[in-house]
Amino acid sequence: MLDVRRLHLLRELDRRGTIAAVAEALTFTASAVSQQLSVLEREAGVPLLERSGRRVVLTPAGRTLVTHADAVLERLELAVSELAGAREGIGGPLRIGTFPSGGPAIVPGTLAELAQRHPALEPMVQEIDSARVSDGLRAGELDVALVHDYDFVPASPDTTVDQVPLLEEPMYLATGAATDTDPATGPAARGDTLAELLGPWATAPWITARDGTTGHAMAVRACQAAGFQPRIRHQVNDFRTVLALAAIGQGAGFVPEMATTRAPEDVVLTRLPLFRRSKVAFRAGGGTHPAIAAFVAAARTAVNATGRASSLIASGS
């Protein structure tokens, strides 16, 4: 009989790439992970791992077993959800991940709604980059998370995580008023295409998110799609800082609509044909868990209250 906990370790090795990374994420020692995987190989009766230089990679049989592990662990998540639904009331800890700009814009309203509807629930919020959410959910560090993706940077497919749509919002180009007054490149002269809107700033300095984030990748790829490579001067993840730097002429940057509500007076915002989509993510099979369903409902209520509800929410898809 294959042990479910060892299947979980094999799946994490497939996702994270090294035994050391699995050990760190799941608070094991590397030797303990290696021992458990060796036991799993004996249980399976076929080699699951092979050495490739200093790394350990999965054999074809190992990759096949990971596919079954995904299905088994999803069924267990469904079972946990159904058992939770059989209990009266919704309570206990709920570990919530959020991307930074989702904190002030979505999280307070969501928690207020949860407190009103389910006072026994104990939400615990931590900021996390969307790229790390899947790892956090699989490791049990998070129960649910707000995530987002952009045009030019779609979310990577992940069978271990389910998502439901929450909000779609346009992106804006933020520039300083002093750099935006030339009649040849003013708002009325730019046109509607990405190349026309971004082209006047092809040689300007740019403000992007830090390298390695989805926001950084979106900015670079959007500029490349407009026909130029951005000359990046500043790398900051806080959209308020992007707006403040743009307002004093330190460069051009991208911000989503939800970040524009308190923009400085000297910043010029130009709507772009680009979008950011926010979603709620949770472990595959966990969508029917009462606490997860309550969070999704509260988040949608909070977004509707801001007046930014998208067609995704309105359709309930």
Coordinates of C-alpha atoms in Angstrom, one line a residue:
M1 CA 0.0 0.0 0.0
L2 CA 1.4 3.4 -1.0
D3 CA 1.6 5.9 1.8
V4 CA -0.2 9.2 1.1
R5 CA 2.3 11.3 3.0
R6 CA 5.2 9.9 0.9
L7 CA 3.2 10.6 -2.2
H8 CA 3.0 14.2 -1.1
L9 CA 6.8 14.3 -0.8
L10 CA 7.2 12.9 -4.3
R11 CA 4.8 15.5 -5.7
E12 CA 6.7 18.3 -3.9
L13 CA 10.0 17.0 -5.3
D14 CA 8.5 17.1 -8.8
R15 CA 7.3 20.7 -8.3
R16 CA 10.3 22.1 -6.3
G17 CA 13.1 20.3 -8.0
T18 CA 15.4 19.4 -5.1
I19 CA 15.2 17.4 -1.9
A20 CA 16.6 20.4 0.0
A21 CA 13.8 22.6 -1.3
V22 CA 11.2 20.0 -0.3
A23 CA 12.8 19.6 3.2
E24 CA 12.8 23.4 3.7
A25 CA 9.2 23.9 2.6
L26 CA 7.8 21.0 4.7
T27 CA 10.1 21.5 7.7
F28 CA 11.8 18.1 7.4
T29 CA 15.5 17.3 7.2
A30 CA 16.9 16.5 3.8
S31 CA 17.9 13.0 5.0
A32 CA 14.3 12.4 6.3
V33 CA 12.9 13.3 2.9
S34 CA 15.4 11.0 1.2
Q35 CA 14.6 8.1 3.5
Q36 CA 10.8 8.5 3.0
L37 CA 11.2 8.6 -0.8
S38 CA 13.4 5.4 -0.6
V39 CA 10.6 3.7 1.3
L40 CA 8.1 4.9 -1.3
E41 CA 10.2 3.3 -4.0
R42 CA 10.2 0.0 -2.1
E43 CA 6.4 0.3 -1.8
A44 CA 6.0 1.0 -5.5
G45 CA 8.4 -1.8 -6.5
V46 CA 10.0 0.2 -9.3
P47 CA 12.6 3.0 -9.4
L48 CA 11.0 6.4 -9.0
L49 CA 14.1 8.6 -8.8
E50 CA 17.4 8.7 -10.6
R51 CA 20.6 10.8 -10.2
S52 CA 21.3 13.6 -12.8
G53 CA 24.5 15.2 -11.8
R54 CA 23.9 16.6 -8.3
R55 CA 20.2 16.6 -8.7
V56 CA 17.6 13.9 -8.3
V57 CA 15.0 13.6 -11.0
L58 CA 11.9 11.5 -11.4
T59 CA 11.8 8.5 -13.7
P60 CA 8.9 8.0 -16.1
A61 CA 7.3 5.8 -13.4
G62 CA 7.8 8.5 -10.9
R63 CA 6.1 11.1 -13.0
T64 CA 3.2 8.8 -13.6
L65 CA 2.9 8.3 -9.9
V66 CA 2.8 12.0 -9.3
T67 CA -0.2 12.2 -11.7
H68 CA -2.0 9.7 -9.5
A69 CA -0.8 11.5 -6.3
D70 CA -2.4 14.7 -7.6
A71 CA -5.7 12.9 -8.0
V72 CA -5.5 11.1 -4.6
L73 CA -4.6 14.3 -2.7
E74 CA -7.5 16.2 -4.5
R75 CA -9.9 13.5 -3.4
L76 CA -8.6 13.8 0.2
E77 CA -9.2 17.6 0.0
L78 CA -12.7 17.0 -1.2
A79 CA -13.2 14.6 1.8
V80 CA -12.0 17.2 4.2
S81 CA -14.3 19.8 2.7
E82 CA -17.3 17.5 3.0
L83 CA -16.5 16.6 6.6
A84 CA -16.2 20.3 7.4
G85 CA -19.5 20.9 5.8
A86 CA -21.1 18.4 8.1
R87 CA -20.1 20.4 11.2
E88 CA -22.2 23.2 12.5
G89 CA -20.9 26.7 11.9
I90 CA -17.7 27.9 10.4
G91 CA -14.8 28.6 12.7
G92 CA -11.2 28.2 13.4
P93 CA -8.0 29.6 11.7
L94 CA -8.1 30.6 8.0
R95 CA -4.6 31.3 6.6
I96 CA -4.9 33.8 3.8
G97 CA -2.3 34.9 1.3
T98 CA -2.5 38.2 -0.6
F99 CA -0.5 40.1 -3.1
P100 CA 0.6 43.5 -1.7
S101 CA -1.9 45.7 -3.6
G102 CA -4.7 43.4 -2.7
G103 CA -4.1 44.2 1.0
P104 CA -5.6 47.7 1.2
A105 CA -8.0 47.3 -1.8
I106 CA -9.6 43.9 -1.1
V107 CA -8.6 42.3 2.2
P108 CA -10.1 44.8 4.7
G109 CA -13.6 44.6 3.1
T110 CA -13.4 40.9 2.9
L111 CA -12.4 40.4 6.5
A112 CA -15.1 42.8 7.7
E113 CA -17.7 40.7 5.7
L114 CA -16.3 37.5 7.2
A115 CA -16.4 38.9 10.7
Q116 CA -20.1 39.9 10.3
R117 CA -21.2 36.6 8.8
H118 CA -18.8 34.1 10.5
P119 CA -17.5 35.6 13.8
A120 CA -16.0 32.3 14.8
L121 CA -13.6 32.3 11.9
E122 CA -10.1 33.5 12.6
P123 CA -8.5 35.0 9.5
M124 CA -4.7 35.2 9.4
V125 CA -3.3 37.3 6.5
Q126 CA 0.2 37.3 5.1
E127 CA 1.6 39.0 2.0
I128 CA 3.0 36.7 -0.6
D129 CA 4.0 37.0 -4.3
S130 CA 1.5 35.3 -6.6
A131 CA 4.4 33.1 -8.0
R132 CA 4.8 31.5 -4.5
V133 CA 1.1 30.8 -3.8
S134 CA 1.0 27.3 -5.2
D135 CA 3.9 26.2 -3.1
G136 CA 2.4 27.8 0.0
L137 CA -1.0 26.1 -0.6
R138 CA 0.5 22.6 -1.2
A139 CA 2.8 23.0 1.9
G140 CA -0.2 23.8 4.1
E141 CA 1.1 27.3 4.9
L142 CA -2.0 28.8 3.3
D143 CA -5.6 27.8 3.0
V144 CA -6.7 30.3 0.4
A145 CA -5.0 33.2 -1.4
L146 CA -5.6 36.2 -3.6
V147 CA -3.6 35.9 -6.7
H148 CA -3.4 37.7 -10.0
D149 CA -2.0 37.5 -13.5
Y150 CA -1.5 39.9 -16.3
D151 CA -1.8 40.1 -20.1
F152 CA 1.6 38.9 -21.5
V153 CA 2.1 36.9 -18.2
P154 CA -0.7 34.3 -18.0
A155 CA -0.8 32.0 -14.9
S156 CA 1.2 28.8 -15.3
P157 CA -1.1 25.7 -15.4
D158 CA -1.0 23.9 -12.0
T159 CA -3.2 20.9 -11.4
T160 CA -2.7 21.1 -7.7
V161 CA -4.4 24.5 -7.4
D162 CA -8.0 25.6 -8.3
Q163 CA -8.9 29.2 -8.9
V164 CA -12.1 31.2 -9.2
P165 CA -12.2 34.7 -10.8
L166 CA -12.7 37.8 -8.7
L167 CA -11.9 41.0 -10.6
E168 CA -10.6 42.1 -13.9
E169 CA -9.2 45.6 -14.1
P170 CA -7.4 47.7 -16.7
M171 CA -3.8 48.8 -16.4
Y172 CA -2.7 52.4 -16.6
L173 CA 0.5 54.1 -17.7
A174 CA 1.7 56.5 -15.0
T175 CA 3.8 59.5 -16.1
G176 CA 4.7 62.9 -14.7
A177 CA 2.7 65.9 -15.7
A178 CA 5.9 67.8 -16.6
T179 CA 6.9 65.0 -19.1
D180 CA 3.4 64.8 -20.6
T181 CA 2.9 68.3 -22.1
D182 CA 4.5 68.0 -25.5
P183 CA 1.6 68.4 -28.1
A184 CA 3.3 65.8 -30.3
T185 CA 3.1 63.2 -27.5
G186 CA 0.2 64.4 -25.5
P187 CA -2.7 62.1 -24.6
A188 CA -4.8 63.1 -27.6
A189 CA -2.0 62.3 -30.1
R190 CA -1.1 58.9 -28.8
G191 CA -3.9 56.8 -30.4
D192 CA -5.3 53.5 -29.0
T193 CA -2.7 50.8 -29.7
L194 CA -0.1 49.7 -27.2
A195 CA 2.7 50.9 -29.5
E196 CA 1.1 54.3 -29.9
L197 CA 0.4 54.7 -26.2
L198 CA 3.8 53.5 -25.0
G199 CA 6.0 54.6 -27.9
P200 CA 6.6 58.2 -26.7
W201 CA 8.3 56.8 -23.6
A202 CA 10.5 54.3 -25.5
T203 CA 13.7 56.2 -24.5
A204 CA 12.4 57.3 -21.1
P205 CA 13.5 55.7 -17.8
W206 CA 11.0 53.1 -16.5
I207 CA 9.8 52.1 -13.1
T208 CA 8.9 48.4 -12.8
A209 CA 8.3 45.8 -10.1
R210 CA 11.4 43.8 -8.9
D211 CA 13.0 41.3 -11.2
G212 CA 11.5 37.9 -10.9
T213 CA 7.9 39.1 -10.2
T214 CA 5.0 38.8 -12.6
G215 CA 4.7 42.6 -12.6
H216 CA 8.2 43.0 -13.8
A217 CA 7.7 40.4 -16.6
M218 CA 4.5 42.1 -17.7
A219 CA 6.2 45.5 -17.9
V220 CA 9.1 44.3 -19.9
R221 CA 6.9 42.2 -22.3
A222 CA 4.4 45.0 -22.8
C223 CA 7.2 47.4 -23.8
Q224 CA 8.7 44.8 -26.1
A225 CA 5.3 44.3 -27.7
A226 CA 5.3 48.1 -28.3
G227 CA 8.6 47.8 -30.1
F228 CA 11.3 48.7 -27.5
Q229 CA 13.3 47.4 -24.6
P230 CA 12.5 49.5 -21.4
R231 CA 15.4 51.2 -19.8
I232 CA 14.7 50.3 -16.2
R233 CA 15.8 52.8 -13.6
H234 CA 13.8 51.9 -10.5
Q235 CA 12.5 48.5 -9.3
V236 CA 9.8 48.8 -6.6
N237 CA 6.7 46.6 -5.9
D238 CA 4.6 49.2 -4.1
F239 CA 2.3 50.9 -6.6
R240 CA 2.1 54.0 -4.4
T241 CA 5.8 54.4 -4.8
V242 CA 5.5 53.9 -8.6
L243 CA 3.0 56.7 -8.7
A244 CA 5.0 59.0 -6.5
L245 CA 8.2 58.5 -8.6
A246 CA 6.3 59.0 -11.8
A247 CA 4.7 62.2 -10.5
I248 CA 8.2 63.8 -10.0
G249 CA 9.4 62.7 -13.4
Q250 CA 11.5 59.7 -12.4
G251 CA 10.1 57.5 -15.1
A252 CA 7.1 55.8 -16.6
G253 CA 5.4 52.8 -14.9
F254 CA 2.4 50.5 -15.0
V255 CA -0.3 50.5 -12.3
P256 CA -3.6 48.6 -12.1
E257 CA -6.9 50.5 -11.7
M258 CA -7.2 49.7 -8.0
A259 CA -4.0 51.5 -7.3
T260 CA -5.1 54.8 -8.9
T261 CA -7.7 55.9 -6.3
R262 CA -5.2 58.1 -4.4
A263 CA -2.8 59.0 -7.2
P264 CA -0.7 62.2 -6.7
E265 CA -2.0 65.3 -8.4
D266 CA 1.0 65.6 -10.7
V267 CA 0.7 62.1 -12.1
V268 CA -0.9 61.5 -15.5
L269 CA -2.7 58.2 -15.9
T270 CA -3.4 56.8 -19.4
R271 CA -5.6 53.8 -19.7
L272 CA -4.0 50.9 -21.6
P273 CA -5.4 48.0 -23.5
L274 CA -3.9 45.7 -20.9
F275 CA -5.6 43.9 -18.0
R276 CA -4.8 42.4 -14.6
R277 CA -7.1 39.6 -13.4
S278 CA -7.4 38.9 -9.7
K279 CA -8.5 35.4 -8.5
V280 CA -9.0 33.4 -5.4
A281 CA -6.8 30.3 -5.2
F282 CA -7.0 27.2 -3.0
R283 CA -5.9 23.6 -3.1
A284 CA -7.5 21.5 -5.8
G285 CA -10.7 20.0 -4.4
G286 CA -11.0 22.6 -1.6
G287 CA -13.5 24.9 -3.2
T288 CA -16.5 23.4 -1.4
H289 CA -14.9 23.7 2.1
P290 CA -17.2 26.0 4.0
A291 CA -14.4 28.4 5.1
I292 CA -13.1 28.7 1.6
A293 CA -16.5 29.2 0.1
A294 CA -17.2 31.8 2.8
F295 CA -14.0 33.7 1.9
V296 CA -14.8 33.7 -1.9
A297 CA -18.3 35.0 -1.2
A298 CA -16.9 37.7 1.2
A299 CA -14.2 38.7 -1.3
R300 CA -16.8 39.1 -4.1
T301 CA -19.0 41.2 -1.8
A302 CA -16.1 43.4 -0.9
V303 CA -15.1 43.9 -4.6
N304 CA -18.7 44.7 -5.5
A305 CA -18.8 47.3 -2.8
T306 CA -15.9 49.1 -4.4
G307 CA -17.8 49.6 -7.6
R308 CA -15.1 47.7 -9.6
A309 CA -17.1 44.4 -10.1
S310 CA -16.2 42.8 -13.4
S311 CA -18.2 40.7 -15.8
L312 CA -16.5 37.7 -14.3
I313 CA -18.1 38.3 -10.9
A314 CA -21.4 39.4 -12.4
S315 CA -21.7 36.1 -14.3
G316 CA -20.7 34.1 -11.2
S317 CA -18.2 32.1 -13.4

